[in-house]
XYZ file of C-alpha atoms in Angstrom:
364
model
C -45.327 1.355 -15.491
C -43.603 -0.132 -12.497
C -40.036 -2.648 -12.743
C -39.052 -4.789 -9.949
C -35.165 -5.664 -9.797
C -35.556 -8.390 -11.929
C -38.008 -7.428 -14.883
C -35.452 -4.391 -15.250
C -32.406 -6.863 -16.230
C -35.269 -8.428 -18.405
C -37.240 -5.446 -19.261
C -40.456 -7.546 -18.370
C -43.634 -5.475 -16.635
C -43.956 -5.925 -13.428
C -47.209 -6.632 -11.980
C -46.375 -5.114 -8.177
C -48.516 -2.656 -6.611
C -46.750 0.924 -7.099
C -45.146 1.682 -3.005
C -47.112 4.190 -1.100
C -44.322 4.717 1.440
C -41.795 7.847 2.289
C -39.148 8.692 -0.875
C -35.818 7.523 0.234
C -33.932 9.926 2.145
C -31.942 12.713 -0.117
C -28.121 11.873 0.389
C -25.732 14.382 1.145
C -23.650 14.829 -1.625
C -20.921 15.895 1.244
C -20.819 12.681 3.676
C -17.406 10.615 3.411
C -20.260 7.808 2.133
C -20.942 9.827 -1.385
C -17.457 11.384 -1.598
C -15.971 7.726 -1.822
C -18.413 6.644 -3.917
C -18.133 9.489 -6.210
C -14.191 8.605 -6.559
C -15.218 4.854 -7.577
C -14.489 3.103 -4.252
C -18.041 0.621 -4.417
C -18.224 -2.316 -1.667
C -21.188 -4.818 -0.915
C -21.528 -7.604 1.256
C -22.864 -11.092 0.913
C -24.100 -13.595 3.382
C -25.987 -16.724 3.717
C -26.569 -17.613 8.093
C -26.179 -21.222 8.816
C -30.421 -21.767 10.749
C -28.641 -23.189 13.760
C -25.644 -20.516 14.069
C -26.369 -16.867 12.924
C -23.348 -15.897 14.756
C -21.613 -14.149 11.794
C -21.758 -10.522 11.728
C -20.674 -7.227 9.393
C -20.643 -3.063 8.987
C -19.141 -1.150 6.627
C -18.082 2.905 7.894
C -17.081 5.444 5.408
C -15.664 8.204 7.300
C -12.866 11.498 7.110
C -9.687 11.448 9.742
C -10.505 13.607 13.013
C -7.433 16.499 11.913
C -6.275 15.565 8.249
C -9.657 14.763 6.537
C -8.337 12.116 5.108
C -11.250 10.240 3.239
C -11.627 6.300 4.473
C -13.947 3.463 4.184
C -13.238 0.170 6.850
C -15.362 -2.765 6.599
C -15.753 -5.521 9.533
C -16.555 -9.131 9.509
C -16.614 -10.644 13.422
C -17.257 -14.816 13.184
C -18.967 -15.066 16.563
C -18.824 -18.395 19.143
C -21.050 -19.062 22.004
C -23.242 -17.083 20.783
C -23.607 -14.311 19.177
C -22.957 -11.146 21.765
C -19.053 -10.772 21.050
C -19.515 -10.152 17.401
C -22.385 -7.720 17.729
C -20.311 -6.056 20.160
C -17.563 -5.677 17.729
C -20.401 -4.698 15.002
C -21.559 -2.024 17.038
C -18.618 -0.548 18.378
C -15.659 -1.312 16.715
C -15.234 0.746 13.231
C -16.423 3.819 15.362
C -13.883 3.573 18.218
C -11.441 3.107 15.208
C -12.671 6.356 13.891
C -12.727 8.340 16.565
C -8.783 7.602 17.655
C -7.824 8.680 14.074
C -6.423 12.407 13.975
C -4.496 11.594 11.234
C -4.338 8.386 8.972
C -0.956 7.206 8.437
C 0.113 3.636 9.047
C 1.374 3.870 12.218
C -1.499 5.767 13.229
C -3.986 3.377 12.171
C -2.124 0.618 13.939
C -2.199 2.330 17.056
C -5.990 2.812 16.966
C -6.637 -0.442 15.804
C -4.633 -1.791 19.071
C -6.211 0.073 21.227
C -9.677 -0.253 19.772
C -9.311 -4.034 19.515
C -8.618 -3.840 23.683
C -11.124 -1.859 24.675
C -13.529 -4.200 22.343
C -12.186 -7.194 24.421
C -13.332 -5.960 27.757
C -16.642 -4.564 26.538
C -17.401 -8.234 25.157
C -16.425 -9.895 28.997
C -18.950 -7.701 29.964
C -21.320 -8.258 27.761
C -21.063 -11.597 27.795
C -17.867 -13.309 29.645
C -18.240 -17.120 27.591
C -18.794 -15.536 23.967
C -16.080 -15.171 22.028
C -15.214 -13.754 18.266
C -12.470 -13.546 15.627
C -12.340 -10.270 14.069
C -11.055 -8.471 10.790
C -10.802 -5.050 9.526
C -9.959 -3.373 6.289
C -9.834 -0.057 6.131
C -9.404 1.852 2.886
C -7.411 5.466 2.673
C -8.119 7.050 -0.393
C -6.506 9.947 0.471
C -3.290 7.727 0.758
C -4.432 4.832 -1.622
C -3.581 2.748 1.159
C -5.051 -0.349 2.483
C -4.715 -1.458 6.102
C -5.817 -4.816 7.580
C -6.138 -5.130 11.619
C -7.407 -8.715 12.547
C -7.599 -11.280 15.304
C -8.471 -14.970 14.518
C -8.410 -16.587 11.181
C -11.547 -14.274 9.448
C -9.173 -14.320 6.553
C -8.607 -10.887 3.761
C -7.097 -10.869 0.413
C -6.283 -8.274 -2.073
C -6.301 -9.248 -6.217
C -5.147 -6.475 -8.427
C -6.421 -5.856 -11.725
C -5.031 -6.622 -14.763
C -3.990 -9.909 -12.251
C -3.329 -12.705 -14.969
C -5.570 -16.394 -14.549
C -3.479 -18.527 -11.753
C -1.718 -15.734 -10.354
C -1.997 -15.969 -6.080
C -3.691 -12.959 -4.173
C -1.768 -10.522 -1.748
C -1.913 -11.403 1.673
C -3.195 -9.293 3.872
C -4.723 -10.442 7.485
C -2.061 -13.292 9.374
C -4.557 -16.726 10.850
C -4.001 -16.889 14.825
C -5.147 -20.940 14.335
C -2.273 -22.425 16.518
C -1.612 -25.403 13.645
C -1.060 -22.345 11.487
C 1.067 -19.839 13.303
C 4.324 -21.501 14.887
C 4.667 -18.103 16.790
C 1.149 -18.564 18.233
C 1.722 -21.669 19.214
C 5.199 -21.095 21.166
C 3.112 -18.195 23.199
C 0.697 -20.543 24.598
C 2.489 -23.324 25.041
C 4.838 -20.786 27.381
C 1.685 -19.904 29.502
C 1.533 -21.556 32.997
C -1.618 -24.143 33.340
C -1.951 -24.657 29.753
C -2.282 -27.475 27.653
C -2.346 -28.398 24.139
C -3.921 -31.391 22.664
C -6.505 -32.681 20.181
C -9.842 -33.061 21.358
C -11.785 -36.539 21.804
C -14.289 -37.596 19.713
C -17.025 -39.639 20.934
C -15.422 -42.791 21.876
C -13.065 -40.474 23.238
C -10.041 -40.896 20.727
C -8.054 -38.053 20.206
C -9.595 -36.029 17.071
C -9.298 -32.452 15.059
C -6.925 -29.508 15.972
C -4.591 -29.023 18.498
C -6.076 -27.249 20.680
C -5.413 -24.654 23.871
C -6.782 -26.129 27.254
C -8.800 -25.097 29.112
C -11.149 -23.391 26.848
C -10.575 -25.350 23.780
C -9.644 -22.481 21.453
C -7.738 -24.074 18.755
C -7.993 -20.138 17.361
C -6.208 -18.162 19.851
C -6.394 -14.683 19.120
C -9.976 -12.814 19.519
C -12.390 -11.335 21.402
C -14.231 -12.406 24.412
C -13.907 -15.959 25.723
C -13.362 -15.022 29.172
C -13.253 -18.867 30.299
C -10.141 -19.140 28.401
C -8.093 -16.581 30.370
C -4.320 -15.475 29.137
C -4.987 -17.964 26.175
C -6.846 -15.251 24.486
C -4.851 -12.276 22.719
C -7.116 -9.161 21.487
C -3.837 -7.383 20.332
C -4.520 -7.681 16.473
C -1.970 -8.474 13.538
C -1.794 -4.805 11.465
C -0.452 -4.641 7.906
C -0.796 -1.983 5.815
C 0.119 -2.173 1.457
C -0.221 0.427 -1.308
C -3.056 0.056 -3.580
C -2.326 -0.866 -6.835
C -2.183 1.982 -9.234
C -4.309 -0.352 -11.437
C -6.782 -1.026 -8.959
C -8.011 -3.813 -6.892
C -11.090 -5.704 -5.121
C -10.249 -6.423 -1.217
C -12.056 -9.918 0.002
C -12.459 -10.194 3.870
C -14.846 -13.211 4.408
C -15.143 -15.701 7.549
C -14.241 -19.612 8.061
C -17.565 -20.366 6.120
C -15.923 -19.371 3.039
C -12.241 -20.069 3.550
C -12.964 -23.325 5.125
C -14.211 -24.304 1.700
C -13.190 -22.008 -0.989
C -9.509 -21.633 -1.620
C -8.286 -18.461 -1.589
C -7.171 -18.703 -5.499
C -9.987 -19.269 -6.128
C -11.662 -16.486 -4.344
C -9.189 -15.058 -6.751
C -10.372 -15.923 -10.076
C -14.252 -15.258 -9.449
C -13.368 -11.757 -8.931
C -11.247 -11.685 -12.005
C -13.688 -13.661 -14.171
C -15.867 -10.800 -13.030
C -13.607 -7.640 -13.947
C -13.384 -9.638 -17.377
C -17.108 -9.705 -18.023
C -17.811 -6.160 -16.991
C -14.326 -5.052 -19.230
C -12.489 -3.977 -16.190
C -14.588 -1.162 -14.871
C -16.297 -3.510 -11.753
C -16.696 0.271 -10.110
C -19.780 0.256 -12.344
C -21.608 -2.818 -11.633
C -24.665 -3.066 -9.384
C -22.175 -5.913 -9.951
C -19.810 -5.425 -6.694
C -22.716 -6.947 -4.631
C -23.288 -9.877 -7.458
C -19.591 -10.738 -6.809
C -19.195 -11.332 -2.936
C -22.930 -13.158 -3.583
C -20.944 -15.361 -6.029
C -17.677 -16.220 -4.154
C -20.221 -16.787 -1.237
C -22.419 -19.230 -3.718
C -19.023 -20.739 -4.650
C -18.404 -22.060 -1.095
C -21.656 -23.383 -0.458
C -21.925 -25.072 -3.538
C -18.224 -26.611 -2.859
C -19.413 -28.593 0.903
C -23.215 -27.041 1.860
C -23.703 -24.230 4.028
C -21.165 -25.809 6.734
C -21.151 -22.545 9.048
C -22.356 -18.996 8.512
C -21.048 -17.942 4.902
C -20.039 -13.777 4.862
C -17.864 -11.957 2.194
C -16.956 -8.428 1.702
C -15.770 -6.947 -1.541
C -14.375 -3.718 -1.600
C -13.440 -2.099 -5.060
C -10.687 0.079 -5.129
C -10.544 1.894 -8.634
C -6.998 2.551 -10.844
C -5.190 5.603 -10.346
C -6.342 8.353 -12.722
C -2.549 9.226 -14.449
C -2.751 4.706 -14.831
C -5.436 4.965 -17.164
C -3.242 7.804 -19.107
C 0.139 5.948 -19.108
C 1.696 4.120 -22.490
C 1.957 0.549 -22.308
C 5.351 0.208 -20.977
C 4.548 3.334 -18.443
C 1.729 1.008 -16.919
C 3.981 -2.027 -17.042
C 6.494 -0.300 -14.943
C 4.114 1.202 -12.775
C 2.474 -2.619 -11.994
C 5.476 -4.049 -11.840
C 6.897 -1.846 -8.907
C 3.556 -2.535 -7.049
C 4.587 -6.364 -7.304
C 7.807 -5.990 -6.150
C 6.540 -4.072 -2.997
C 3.575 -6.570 -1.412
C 3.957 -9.954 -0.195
C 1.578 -12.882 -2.880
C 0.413 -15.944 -1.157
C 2.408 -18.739 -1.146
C 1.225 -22.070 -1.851
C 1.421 -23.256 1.926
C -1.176 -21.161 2.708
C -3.331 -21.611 -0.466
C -3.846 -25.485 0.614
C -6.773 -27.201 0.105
C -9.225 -26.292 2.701
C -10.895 -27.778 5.327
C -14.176 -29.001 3.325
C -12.956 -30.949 -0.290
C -10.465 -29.260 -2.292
C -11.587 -26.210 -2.872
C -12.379 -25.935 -6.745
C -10.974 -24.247 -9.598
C -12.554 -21.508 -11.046
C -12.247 -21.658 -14.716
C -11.787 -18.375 -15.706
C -12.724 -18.990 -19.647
């Protein structure tokens, strides 16, 4: 008897034709892919293309460091402009170059490659294309390390909610928005650049309307990729942070404008910990990783329409193996010296967004 997907949840017969085609390919039970896997590190990614954009674009790369063989999975999400040849650029090349600079895979390290990865990125998209533009993030995982490192220019925003995370508590902060009405340091830069101005835009009876904005060019988002009509406006060098995983483990959420711009990031939040809840906190076991970025995805199109493309990557990052064996006030301690050493959202930044409020997610 043949399933499909769906008569399996359902245990209904299928009535498909059994598939004629080539087995899948055997994996090797040796590539950094399995190995990460195997250790409960489980990621998916969600998206839903706006019909007259499609200018969103994603990759995931498991891979070991060139010298240490330090095991690491990075994930990319590049919100494209102009088209759509800067962000498949940065699809295509980035994680790689990343890679490849990465003897060993310390912070510092990883910043480094990041920064230099991000440049060279910038001048392969003015080739490619010298008017398309993108924002781009990065998350890269370190097993090895259980470290987390986020490298991003723009405002393709990325999260981090622990487990065990109680309902209302605020996510960890990990990529920094380049949107000039955001960033006060932003702003100063390119209001210090010769030729530049910054104003609103005009709406159609030519009132002044929306962001502030960097002129010429228009970018009112002022760190990325590409957008070679906007000369020294544009900064590729990307904002780098790097936090501990939690020792109870975590999902990372890197998703573009099309969900922040109408999901707040709280409640981003409490769909993933809804989630952990009905799968009893082992979400390294669900089919369920790719069901979640689908549903925080869902969330912000239900919240305003599909607005812009929609894209979400989840990343699940499982406990440490002596967490699971600690005493209750050994795993209290442990959680509570994670807390103290990572930066939560503050409420500035967890403002309504752009489209409506935002929601609540009840978490009952």
């Amino acid at each position: 008897v043949q399933y499909d997907t769906g008569a399996l949840m359902g245990f209904r017969k299928s009535s498909a034709k059994p598939k004629t085609g080539p087995p899948p390919p055997v994996e090797d039970e040796e590539s950094p892919t399995v190995r990460m896997r195997n250790l409960g590190y489980t990621y998916a990614t969600s998206e839903t293309r706006h019909p007259k954009k499609k200018e969103d674009k994603h990759t995931i790369l498991s891979f070991e460091s060139v010298v240490t063989k330090e095991l690491c999975t990075a994930a990319l999400i590049a919100d494209g402009h102009n088209g759509d040849a800067a962000a498949t650029v940065a699809q295509e090349f980035l994680l790689h170059a990343i890679s490849a600079r990465l003897d060993r895979a310390d912070e510092a390290s990883i910043h480094a490659a990041c920064t230099e990865a991000f440049g060279e990125l910038h001048e392969r998209c003015l080739k490619a294309n010298p008017l398309s533009g993108s924002t781009v993030t990065v998350c890269l995982v370190n097993a090895t390390r259980r470290e987390v490192t986020c490298a991003n220019v723009g405002d393709t925003f990325a999260i981090l909610v622990p487990n065990m995370s109680e309902f209302g508590d605020k996510p960890v902060t990990l990529s920094t928005s380049h949107r000039m009405m955001d960033n006060p340091e932003e702003m100063e830069r390119v209001k210090g650049l010769a030729g530049v101005e910054v104003k609103q835009g005009t709406n159609a009876l030519g009132k002044p309307f929306g962001d502030l904005r960097a002129w010429p060019g228009g970018l009112a988002v002022v760190r990325g990729v590409g957008d070679g009509d906007c000369g020294a406006v544009v900064s590729c060098v990307p904002s780098c942070k790097t936090v501990q995983l939690p020792p109870m483990g975590c999902s990372v959420v890197l998703a573009s404008d099309g969900v922040w711009d109408s999901l707040r990031y709280s409640a981003a939040a409490s769909i993933i910990r809804k989630a952990c809840l009905k799968k009893k906190g082992t979400p390294a076991t669900w089919p369920g990783v790719l069901a979640t970025a689908k549903e925080v995805v869902g969330a912000a199109i239900s919240k305003a329409g599909l607005m812009d493309d929609t894209t979400a990557t989840v990343l699940y990052c499982p406990s440490m193996p002596e967490f699971e064996e600690m005493d209750m006030d050994s795993s209290k301690h442990a959680k509570d010296l994670w807390e103290g050493s990572v930066e939560f959202m503050d409420d500035e930044t967890d403002k309504a967004p752009k489209y409506g409020a935002g929601g609540i997610i009840n978490e009952s």
